[in-house]
Coordinates of C-alpha atoms in Angstrom, one line a residue:
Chain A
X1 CA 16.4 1.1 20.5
X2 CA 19.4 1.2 18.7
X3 CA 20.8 4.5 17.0
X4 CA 19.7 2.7 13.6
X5 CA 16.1 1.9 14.6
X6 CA 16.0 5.7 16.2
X7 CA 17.1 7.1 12.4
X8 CA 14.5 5.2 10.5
X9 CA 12.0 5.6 13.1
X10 CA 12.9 10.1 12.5
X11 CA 12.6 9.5 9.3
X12 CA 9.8 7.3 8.8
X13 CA 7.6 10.1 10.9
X14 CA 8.8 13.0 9.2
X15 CA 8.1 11.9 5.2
X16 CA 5.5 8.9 5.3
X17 CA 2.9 11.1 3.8
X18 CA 4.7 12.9 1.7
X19 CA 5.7 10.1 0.0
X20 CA 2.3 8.4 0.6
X21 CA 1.1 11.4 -1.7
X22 CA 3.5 10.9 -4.2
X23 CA 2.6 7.4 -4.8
X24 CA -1.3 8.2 -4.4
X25 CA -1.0 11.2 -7.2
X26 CA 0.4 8.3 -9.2
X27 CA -1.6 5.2 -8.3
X28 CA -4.8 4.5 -9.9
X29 CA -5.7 2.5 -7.2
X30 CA -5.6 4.5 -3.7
X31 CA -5.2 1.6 -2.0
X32 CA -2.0 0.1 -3.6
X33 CA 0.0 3.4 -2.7
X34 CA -0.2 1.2 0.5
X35 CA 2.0 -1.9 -0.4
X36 CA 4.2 0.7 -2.4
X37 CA 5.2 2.6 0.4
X38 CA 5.6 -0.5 2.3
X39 CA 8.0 -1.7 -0.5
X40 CA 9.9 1.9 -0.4
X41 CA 10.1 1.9 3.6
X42 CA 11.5 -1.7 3.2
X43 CA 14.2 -0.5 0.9
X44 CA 15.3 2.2 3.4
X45 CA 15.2 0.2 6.4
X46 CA 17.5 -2.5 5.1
X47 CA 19.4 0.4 3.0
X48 CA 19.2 3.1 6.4
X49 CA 23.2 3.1 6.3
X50 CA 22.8 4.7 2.6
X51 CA 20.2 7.2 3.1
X52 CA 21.7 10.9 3.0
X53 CA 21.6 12.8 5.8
X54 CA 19.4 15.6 6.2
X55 CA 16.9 17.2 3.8
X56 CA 18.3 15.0 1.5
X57 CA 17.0 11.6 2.9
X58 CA 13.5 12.7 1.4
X59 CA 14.7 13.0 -2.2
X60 CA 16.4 9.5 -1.8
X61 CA 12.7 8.4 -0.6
X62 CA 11.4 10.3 -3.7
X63 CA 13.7 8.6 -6.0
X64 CA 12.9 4.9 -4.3
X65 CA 9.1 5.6 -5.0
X66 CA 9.9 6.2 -8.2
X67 CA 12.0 3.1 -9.4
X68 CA 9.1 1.4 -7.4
X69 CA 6.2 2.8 -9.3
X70 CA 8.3 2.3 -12.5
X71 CA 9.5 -1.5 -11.6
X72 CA 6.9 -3.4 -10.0
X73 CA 3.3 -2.5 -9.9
X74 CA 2.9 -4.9 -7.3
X75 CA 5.6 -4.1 -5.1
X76 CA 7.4 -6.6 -3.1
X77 CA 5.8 -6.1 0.1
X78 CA 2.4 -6.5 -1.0
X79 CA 3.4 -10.2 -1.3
X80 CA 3.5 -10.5 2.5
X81 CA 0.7 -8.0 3.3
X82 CA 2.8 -5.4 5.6
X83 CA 0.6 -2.5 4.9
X84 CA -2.7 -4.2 5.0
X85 CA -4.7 -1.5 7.8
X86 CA -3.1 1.4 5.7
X87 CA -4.3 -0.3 2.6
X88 CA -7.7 -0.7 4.0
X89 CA -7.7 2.8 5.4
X90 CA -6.7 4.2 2.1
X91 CA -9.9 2.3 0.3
X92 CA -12.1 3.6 3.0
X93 CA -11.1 7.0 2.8
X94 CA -11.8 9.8 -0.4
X95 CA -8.2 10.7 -0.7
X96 CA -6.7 10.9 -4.2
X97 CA -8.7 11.0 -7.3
X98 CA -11.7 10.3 -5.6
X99 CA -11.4 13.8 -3.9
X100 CA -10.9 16.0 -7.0
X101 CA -13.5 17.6 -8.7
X102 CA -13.2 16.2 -12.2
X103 CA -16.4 17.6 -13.4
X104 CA -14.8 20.9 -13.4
X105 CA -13.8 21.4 -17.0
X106 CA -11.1 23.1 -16.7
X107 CA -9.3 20.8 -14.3
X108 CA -10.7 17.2 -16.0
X109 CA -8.7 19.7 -19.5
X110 CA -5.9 20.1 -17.5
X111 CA -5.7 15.9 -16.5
X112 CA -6.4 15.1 -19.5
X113 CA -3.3 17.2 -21.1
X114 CA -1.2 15.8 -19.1
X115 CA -2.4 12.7 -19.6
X116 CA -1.5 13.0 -22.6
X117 CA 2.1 14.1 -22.2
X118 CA 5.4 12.0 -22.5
X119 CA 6.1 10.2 -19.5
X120 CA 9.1 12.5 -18.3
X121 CA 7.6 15.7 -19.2
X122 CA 4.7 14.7 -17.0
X123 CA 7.5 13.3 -14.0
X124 CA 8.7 16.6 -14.3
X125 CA 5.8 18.8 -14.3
X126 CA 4.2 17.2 -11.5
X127 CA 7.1 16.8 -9.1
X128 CA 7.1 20.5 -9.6
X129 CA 3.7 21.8 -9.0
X130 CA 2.8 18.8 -6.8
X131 CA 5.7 17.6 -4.6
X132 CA 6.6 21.5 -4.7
X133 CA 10.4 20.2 -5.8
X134 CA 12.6 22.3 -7.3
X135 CA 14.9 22.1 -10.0
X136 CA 17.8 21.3 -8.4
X137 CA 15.6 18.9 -6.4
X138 CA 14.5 17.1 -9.1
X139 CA 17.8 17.0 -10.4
X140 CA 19.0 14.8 -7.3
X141 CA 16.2 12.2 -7.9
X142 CA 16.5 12.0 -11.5
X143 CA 20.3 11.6 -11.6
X144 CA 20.4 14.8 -14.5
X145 CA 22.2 18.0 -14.2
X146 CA 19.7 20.7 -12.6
X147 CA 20.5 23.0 -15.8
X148 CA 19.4 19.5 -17.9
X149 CA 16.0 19.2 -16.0
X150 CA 15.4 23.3 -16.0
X151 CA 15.8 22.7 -19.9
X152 CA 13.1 20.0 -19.8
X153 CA 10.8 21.6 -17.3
X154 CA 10.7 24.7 -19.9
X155 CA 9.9 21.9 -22.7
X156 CA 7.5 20.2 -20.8
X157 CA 5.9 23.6 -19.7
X158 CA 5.5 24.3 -23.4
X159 CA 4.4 20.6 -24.5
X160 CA 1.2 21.1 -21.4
X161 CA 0.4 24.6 -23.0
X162 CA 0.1 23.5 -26.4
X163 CA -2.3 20.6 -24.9
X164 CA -4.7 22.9 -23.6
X165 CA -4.9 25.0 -26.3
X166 CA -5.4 21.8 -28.0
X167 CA -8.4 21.1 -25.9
X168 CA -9.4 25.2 -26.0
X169 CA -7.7 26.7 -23.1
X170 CA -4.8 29.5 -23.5
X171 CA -2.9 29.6 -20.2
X172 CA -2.0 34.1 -19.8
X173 CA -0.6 35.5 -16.6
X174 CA -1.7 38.8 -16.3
X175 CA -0.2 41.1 -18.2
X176 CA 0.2 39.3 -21.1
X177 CA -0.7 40.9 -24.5
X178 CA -3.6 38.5 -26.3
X179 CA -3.9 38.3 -29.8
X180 CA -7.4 38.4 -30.8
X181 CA -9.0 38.5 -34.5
X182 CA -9.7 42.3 -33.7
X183 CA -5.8 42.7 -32.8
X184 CA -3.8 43.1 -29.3
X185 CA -5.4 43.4 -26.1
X186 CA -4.6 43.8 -22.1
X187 CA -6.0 39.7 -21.3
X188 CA -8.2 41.4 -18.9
X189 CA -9.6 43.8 -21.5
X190 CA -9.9 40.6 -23.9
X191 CA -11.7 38.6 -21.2
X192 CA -14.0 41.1 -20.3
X193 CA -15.1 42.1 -23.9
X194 CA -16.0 39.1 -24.9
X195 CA -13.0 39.0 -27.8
X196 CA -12.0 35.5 -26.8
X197 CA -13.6 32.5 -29.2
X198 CA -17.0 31.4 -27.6
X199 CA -15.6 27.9 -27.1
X200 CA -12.3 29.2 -25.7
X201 CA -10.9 29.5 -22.2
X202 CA -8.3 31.6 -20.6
X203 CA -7.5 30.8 -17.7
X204 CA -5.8 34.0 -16.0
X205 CA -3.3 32.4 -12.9
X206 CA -1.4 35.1 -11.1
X207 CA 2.4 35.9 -12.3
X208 CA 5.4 33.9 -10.6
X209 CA 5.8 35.4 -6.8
X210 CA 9.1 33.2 -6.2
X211 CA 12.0 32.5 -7.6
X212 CA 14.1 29.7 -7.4
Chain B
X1 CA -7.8 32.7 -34.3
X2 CA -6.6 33.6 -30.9
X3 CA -3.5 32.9 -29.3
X4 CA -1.8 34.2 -26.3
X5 CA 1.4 36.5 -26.6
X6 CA 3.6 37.2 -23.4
X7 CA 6.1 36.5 -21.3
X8 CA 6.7 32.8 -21.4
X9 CA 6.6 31.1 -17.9
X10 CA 9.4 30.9 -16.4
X11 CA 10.9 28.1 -13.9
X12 CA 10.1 29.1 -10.8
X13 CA 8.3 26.3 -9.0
X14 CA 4.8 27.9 -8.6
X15 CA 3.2 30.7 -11.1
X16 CA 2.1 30.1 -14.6
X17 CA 1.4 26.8 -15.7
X18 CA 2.7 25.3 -12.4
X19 CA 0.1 27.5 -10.2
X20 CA -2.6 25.8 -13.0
X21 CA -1.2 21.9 -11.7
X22 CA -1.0 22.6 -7.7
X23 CA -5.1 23.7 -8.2
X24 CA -5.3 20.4 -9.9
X25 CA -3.3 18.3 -7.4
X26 CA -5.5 15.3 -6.8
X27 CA -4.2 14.7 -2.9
X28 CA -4.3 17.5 -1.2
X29 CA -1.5 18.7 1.5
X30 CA -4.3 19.1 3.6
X31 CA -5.9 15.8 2.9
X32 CA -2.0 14.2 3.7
X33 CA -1.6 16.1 6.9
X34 CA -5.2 14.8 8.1
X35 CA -4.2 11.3 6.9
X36 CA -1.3 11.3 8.5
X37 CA -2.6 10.3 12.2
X38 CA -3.8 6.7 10.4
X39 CA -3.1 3.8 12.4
X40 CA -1.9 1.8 9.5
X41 CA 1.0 3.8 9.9
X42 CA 2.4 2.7 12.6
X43 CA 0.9 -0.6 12.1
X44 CA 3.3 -1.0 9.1
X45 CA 6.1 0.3 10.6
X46 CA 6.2 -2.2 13.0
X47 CA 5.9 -4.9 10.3
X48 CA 8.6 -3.3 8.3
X49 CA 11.0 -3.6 11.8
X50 CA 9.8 -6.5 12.2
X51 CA 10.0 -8.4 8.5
X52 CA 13.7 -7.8 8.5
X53 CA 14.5 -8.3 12.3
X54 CA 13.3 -11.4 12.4
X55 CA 15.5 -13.3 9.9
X56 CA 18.5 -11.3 11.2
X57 CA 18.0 -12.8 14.8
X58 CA 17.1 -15.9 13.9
X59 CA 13.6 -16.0 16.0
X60 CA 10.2 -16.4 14.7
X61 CA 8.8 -13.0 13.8
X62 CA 7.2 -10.9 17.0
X63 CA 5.1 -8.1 15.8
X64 CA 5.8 -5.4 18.5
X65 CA 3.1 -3.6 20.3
X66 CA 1.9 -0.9 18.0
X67 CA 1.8 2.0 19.2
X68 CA -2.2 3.4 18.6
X69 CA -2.6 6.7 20.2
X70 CA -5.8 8.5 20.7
X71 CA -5.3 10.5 17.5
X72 CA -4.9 7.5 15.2
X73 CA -8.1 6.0 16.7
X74 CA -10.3 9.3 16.2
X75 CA -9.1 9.2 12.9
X76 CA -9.5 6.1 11.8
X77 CA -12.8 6.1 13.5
X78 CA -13.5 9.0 10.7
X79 CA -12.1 7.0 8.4
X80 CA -13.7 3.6 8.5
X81 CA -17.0 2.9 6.8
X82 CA -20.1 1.9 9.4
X83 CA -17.2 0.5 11.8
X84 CA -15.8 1.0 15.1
X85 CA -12.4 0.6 16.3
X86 CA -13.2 -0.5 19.7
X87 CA -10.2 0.2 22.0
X88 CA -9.2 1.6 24.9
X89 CA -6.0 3.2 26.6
X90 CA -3.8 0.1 26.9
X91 CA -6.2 -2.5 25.1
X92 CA -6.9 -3.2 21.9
X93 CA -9.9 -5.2 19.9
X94 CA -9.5 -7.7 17.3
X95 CA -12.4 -5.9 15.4
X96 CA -11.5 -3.1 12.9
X97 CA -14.2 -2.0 11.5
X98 CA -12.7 -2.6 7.9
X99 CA -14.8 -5.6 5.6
X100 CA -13.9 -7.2 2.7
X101 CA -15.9 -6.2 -0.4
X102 CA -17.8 -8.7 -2.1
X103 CA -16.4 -10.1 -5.6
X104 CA -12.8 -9.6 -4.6
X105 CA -11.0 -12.8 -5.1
X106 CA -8.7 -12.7 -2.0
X107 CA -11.5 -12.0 0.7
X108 CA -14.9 -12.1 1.7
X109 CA -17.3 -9.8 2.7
X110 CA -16.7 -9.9 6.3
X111 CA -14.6 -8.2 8.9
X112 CA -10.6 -8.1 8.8
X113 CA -9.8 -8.8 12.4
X114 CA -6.6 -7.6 13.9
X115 CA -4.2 -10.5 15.2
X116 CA -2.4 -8.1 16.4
X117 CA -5.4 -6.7 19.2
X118 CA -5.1 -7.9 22.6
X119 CA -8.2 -10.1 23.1
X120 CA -7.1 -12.0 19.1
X121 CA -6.2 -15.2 20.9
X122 CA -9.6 -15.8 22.6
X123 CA -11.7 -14.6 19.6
X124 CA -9.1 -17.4 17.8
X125 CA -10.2 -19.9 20.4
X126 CA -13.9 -19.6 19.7
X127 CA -13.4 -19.4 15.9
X128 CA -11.1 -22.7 16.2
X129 CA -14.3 -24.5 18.0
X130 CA -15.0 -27.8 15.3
X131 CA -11.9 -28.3 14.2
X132 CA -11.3 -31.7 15.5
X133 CA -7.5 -32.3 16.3
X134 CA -5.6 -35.2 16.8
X135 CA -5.6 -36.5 20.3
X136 CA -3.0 -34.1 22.6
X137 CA -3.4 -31.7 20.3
X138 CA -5.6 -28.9 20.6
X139 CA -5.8 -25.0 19.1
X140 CA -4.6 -23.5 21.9
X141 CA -1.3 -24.8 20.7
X142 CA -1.2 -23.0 17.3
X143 CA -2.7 -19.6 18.1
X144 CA 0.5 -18.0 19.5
X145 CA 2.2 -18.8 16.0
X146 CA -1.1 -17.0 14.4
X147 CA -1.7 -14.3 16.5
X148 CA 2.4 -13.5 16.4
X149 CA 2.9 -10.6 13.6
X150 CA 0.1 -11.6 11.2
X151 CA -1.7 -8.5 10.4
X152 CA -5.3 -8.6 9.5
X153 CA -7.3 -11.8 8.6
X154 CA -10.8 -12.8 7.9
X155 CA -12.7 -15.5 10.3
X156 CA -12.4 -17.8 7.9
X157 CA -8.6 -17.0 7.0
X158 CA -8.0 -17.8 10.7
X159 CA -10.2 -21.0 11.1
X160 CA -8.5 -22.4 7.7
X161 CA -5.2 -21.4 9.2
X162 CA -6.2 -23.3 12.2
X163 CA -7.6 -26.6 10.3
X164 CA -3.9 -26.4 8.2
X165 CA -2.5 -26.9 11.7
X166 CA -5.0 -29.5 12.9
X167 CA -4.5 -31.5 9.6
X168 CA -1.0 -31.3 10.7
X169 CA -1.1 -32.6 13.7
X170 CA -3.2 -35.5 12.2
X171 CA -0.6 -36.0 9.8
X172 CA 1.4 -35.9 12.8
X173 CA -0.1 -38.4 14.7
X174 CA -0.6 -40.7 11.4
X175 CA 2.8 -41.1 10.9
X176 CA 3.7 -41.9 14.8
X177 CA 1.2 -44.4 15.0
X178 CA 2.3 -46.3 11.4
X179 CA 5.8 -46.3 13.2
X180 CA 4.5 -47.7 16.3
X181 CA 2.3 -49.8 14.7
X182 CA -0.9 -49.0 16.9
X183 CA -3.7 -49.5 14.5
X184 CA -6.0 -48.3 16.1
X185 CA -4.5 -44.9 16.2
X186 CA -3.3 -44.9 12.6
X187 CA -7.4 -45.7 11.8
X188 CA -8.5 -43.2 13.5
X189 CA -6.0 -40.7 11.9
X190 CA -7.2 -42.1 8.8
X191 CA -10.7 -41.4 8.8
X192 CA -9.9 -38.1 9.9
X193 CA -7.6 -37.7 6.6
X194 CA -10.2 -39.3 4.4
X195 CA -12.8 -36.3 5.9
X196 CA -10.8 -33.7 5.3
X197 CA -11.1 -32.8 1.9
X198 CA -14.8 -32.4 2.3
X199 CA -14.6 -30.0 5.4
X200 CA -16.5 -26.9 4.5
X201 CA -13.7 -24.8 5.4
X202 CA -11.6 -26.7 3.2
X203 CA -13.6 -26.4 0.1
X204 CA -14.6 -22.9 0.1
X205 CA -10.8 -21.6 0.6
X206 CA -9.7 -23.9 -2.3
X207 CA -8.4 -21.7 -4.7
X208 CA -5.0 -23.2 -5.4
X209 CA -5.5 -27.4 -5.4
X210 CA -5.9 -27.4 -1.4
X211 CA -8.9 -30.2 -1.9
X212 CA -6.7 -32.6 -4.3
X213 CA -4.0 -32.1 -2.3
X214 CA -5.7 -33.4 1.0
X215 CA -7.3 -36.2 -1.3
X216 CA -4.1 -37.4 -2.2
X217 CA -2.5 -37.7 1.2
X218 CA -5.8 -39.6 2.3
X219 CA -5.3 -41.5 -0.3
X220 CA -1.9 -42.5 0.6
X221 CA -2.8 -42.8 4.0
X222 CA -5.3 -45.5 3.5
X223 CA -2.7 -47.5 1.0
X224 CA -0.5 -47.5 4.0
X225 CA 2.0 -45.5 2.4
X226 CA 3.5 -42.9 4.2
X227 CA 5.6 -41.3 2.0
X228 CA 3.3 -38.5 0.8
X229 CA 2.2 -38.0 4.1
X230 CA 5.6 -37.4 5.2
X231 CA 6.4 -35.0 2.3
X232 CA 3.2 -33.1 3.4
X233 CA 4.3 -33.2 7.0
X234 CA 8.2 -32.2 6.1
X235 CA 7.1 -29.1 3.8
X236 CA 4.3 -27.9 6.3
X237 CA 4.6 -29.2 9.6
X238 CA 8.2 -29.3 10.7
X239 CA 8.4 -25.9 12.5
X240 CA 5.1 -26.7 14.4
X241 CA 4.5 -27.4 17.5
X242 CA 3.6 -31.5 18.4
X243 CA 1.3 -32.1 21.3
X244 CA 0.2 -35.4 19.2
X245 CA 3.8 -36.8 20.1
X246 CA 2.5 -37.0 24.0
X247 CA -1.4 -38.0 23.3

């Protein structure tokens, strides 16, 4: 086993289902997250001399699944069936959409928001809260200056709250102040009197425990 | 009209709106981790070794051994639907327990067997029974070059895969017997050529002009004109092997 082989091999072990899960949060089809990780695997094998070193090496995957998804829907490797047992095993199993409880209103609001969102806004949103990137993460797969993509991420923040409200949800942290018809309130005070719109939501999520 | 007043959220990657998403994740980091034991795996990172090593060193590409492990089997044993991965510490079965479902245009409804598995080339041998091939000739010839980094297939994907390489061997034999002149021979290749495009096999995988195809190299082959049947034999045949030659 050459030293080549040995570093793709590392690699391939320590972020297939990471980037598995990217691809499946952004497939409709469970299955073809399959022949796109094939096609994104293929890419770093041949390119293995090119992939960063280090923590690194997973944003570079990150960023290969991404000009994949955004290329070729039917990714190069699907063409000569390299991932067909994954593929299978994907159909066969409930991962991905499948698995997420839709019939919960407030999560089929949320989807749907963000559904409804600008491409990029949605990119950035998701790598957040999803892939658990940071800023200056992001900024390495996207190519923009992390200030640039800090800049969007508050945008794209705002863009998704204005959605839901849309759709009859107000996003509060606790602690916020709410403005009701009958003035200012503590949320929780609002929320428990009843001085929220019948056919609104707040959804009460706990402050931010980490900073970047 | 209500609206929300307070701090707005901040970057941090979790809290606020962020915290909101990560409940709404659609896969799971738990549902990856558990995932991440499936055979297919390793099953495509040998293909991916193997789809660029080949070409490099010139050779035909040899799927390696892939490396199941007790793991992978439990969990694709929880994975598949009504199947069984039979296998056992240093064997492997053809059957996967995966089937096609019905209305898809590339399969059929029944089970994607492993050419991979140890015991693929006998189960190839007894799907290959009925496929006559040209005198020398015989199955046993092609299934190395099927069994030999191929993936999954269907029954019938392997018996039309086989019947491609008996018709070339027919085609084969055709042309050595029009250079040789032996008649007999060449008429016996022909009948076999004029057949061919009514093989069940043949009909029911025509999905790209296989059937006309066939029908015009019979054709040709009962002018007496070889020159489509050496086209067909030049862009199939070429790197197969050619028992026929020593019939």
């Amino acid at each position: 086993v050459s030293a080549r082989d040995a570093r793709f091999e590392a690699l391939y072990r320590a972020t297939r289902s990471d980037v598995l899960g990217y691809l499946l949060r952004r497939t409709p089809q469970r299955e073809d997250a399959a022949d796109l990780l094939a096609d994104v695997y293929l890419t770093a094998w041949r390119r293995i001399d090119d992939v960063p070193p280090g923590a690194d090496a997973r944003l570079w995957l990150f960023g290969t699944a991404r000009r994949t998804l955004a290329n070729s829907y039917r990714a190069d490797a699907a063409h000569r069936n390299l991932a067909d047992r994954l593929r299978l095993e994907l159909r066969a199993s409930d991962i991905g959409r499948a698995g997420l409880d839709l019939t919960d209103a407030n999560t089929a609001a949320l989807h749907d928001a963000l559904a409804d969102l600008e491409p990029d806004a949605r990119e950035l949103l998701t790598l957040t809260a999803w892939e658990q990137l940071t800023a200056r993460e992001i900024a390495q797969i996207t190519g923009d200056a992390p200030g640039t993509v800090r800049v969007q991420l508050h945008r794209a923040r705002a863009q998704l709250r204005g959605k839901l409200a849309r759709l009859g949800i107000s996003v509060a942290r606790r602690g916020d102040v709410v403005e009701t018809e009958a003035g200012f309130h503590h949320e929780m005070e609002a929320a428990a009197s009843g001085l929220l719109d019948a056919d609104r939501r707040m959804l009460l999520v706990e402050p931010a425990l980490q900073q970047e | 009209m209500t609206s929300i007043r307070g701090d707005e959220v901040h970057d941090s990657p979790i809290g606020g709106i962020d915290a909101l998403l990560a409940d709404a994740n659609p896969v799971s980091p738990d549902d990856l981790k558990a995932l991440d034991a499936a055979a297919g795996f390793d099953d495509l990172f040998e293909r991916i070794l193997a789809e660029d090593a080949a070409p490099r060193a010139g050779a035909p590409i040899r799927r390696r051994k892939s490396r199941r492990t007790i793991a992978s089997l439990a969990l694709a044993a929880t994975l598949l639907v009504g199947g069984a991965t039979a296998a056992a510490a240093g064997w492997s079965s053809v059957h996967t327990g995966f089937f096609g479902h019905e209305g898809d245009t590339e399969n059929d409804a029944s089970e994607f067997l492993d050419l991979g598995a140890d015991d693929a080339p006998q189960v190839a041998a007894r799907l290959a029974v009925g496929i006559p091939f040209a005198p020398g000739d015989s199955a046993a010839a092609y299934i190395p070059g099927l069994v030999s980094g191929r993936g999954l297939m269907q029954a019938d994907g392997i018996r039309s895969y086989l019947t491609s390489d008996a018709l070339c061997g027919w085609w084969g034999a055709w042309l050595q017997s029009d250079r040789e002149g032996d008649v007999a021979a060449r008429a016996r290749a022909t009948s076999v050529l004029r057949d061919a495009p009514t093989w069940p096999i043949v009909v029911q995988n025509d999905g790209g002009g296989t059937v006309t195809f066939y029908e015009q190299i019979a054709a040709s082959a009962e002018r007496g004109d070889g020159a489509i049947v050496q086209q067909a034999f030049t862009a199939n045949c070429e790197s197969l092997p050619r028992n026929w030659e020593h019939k």
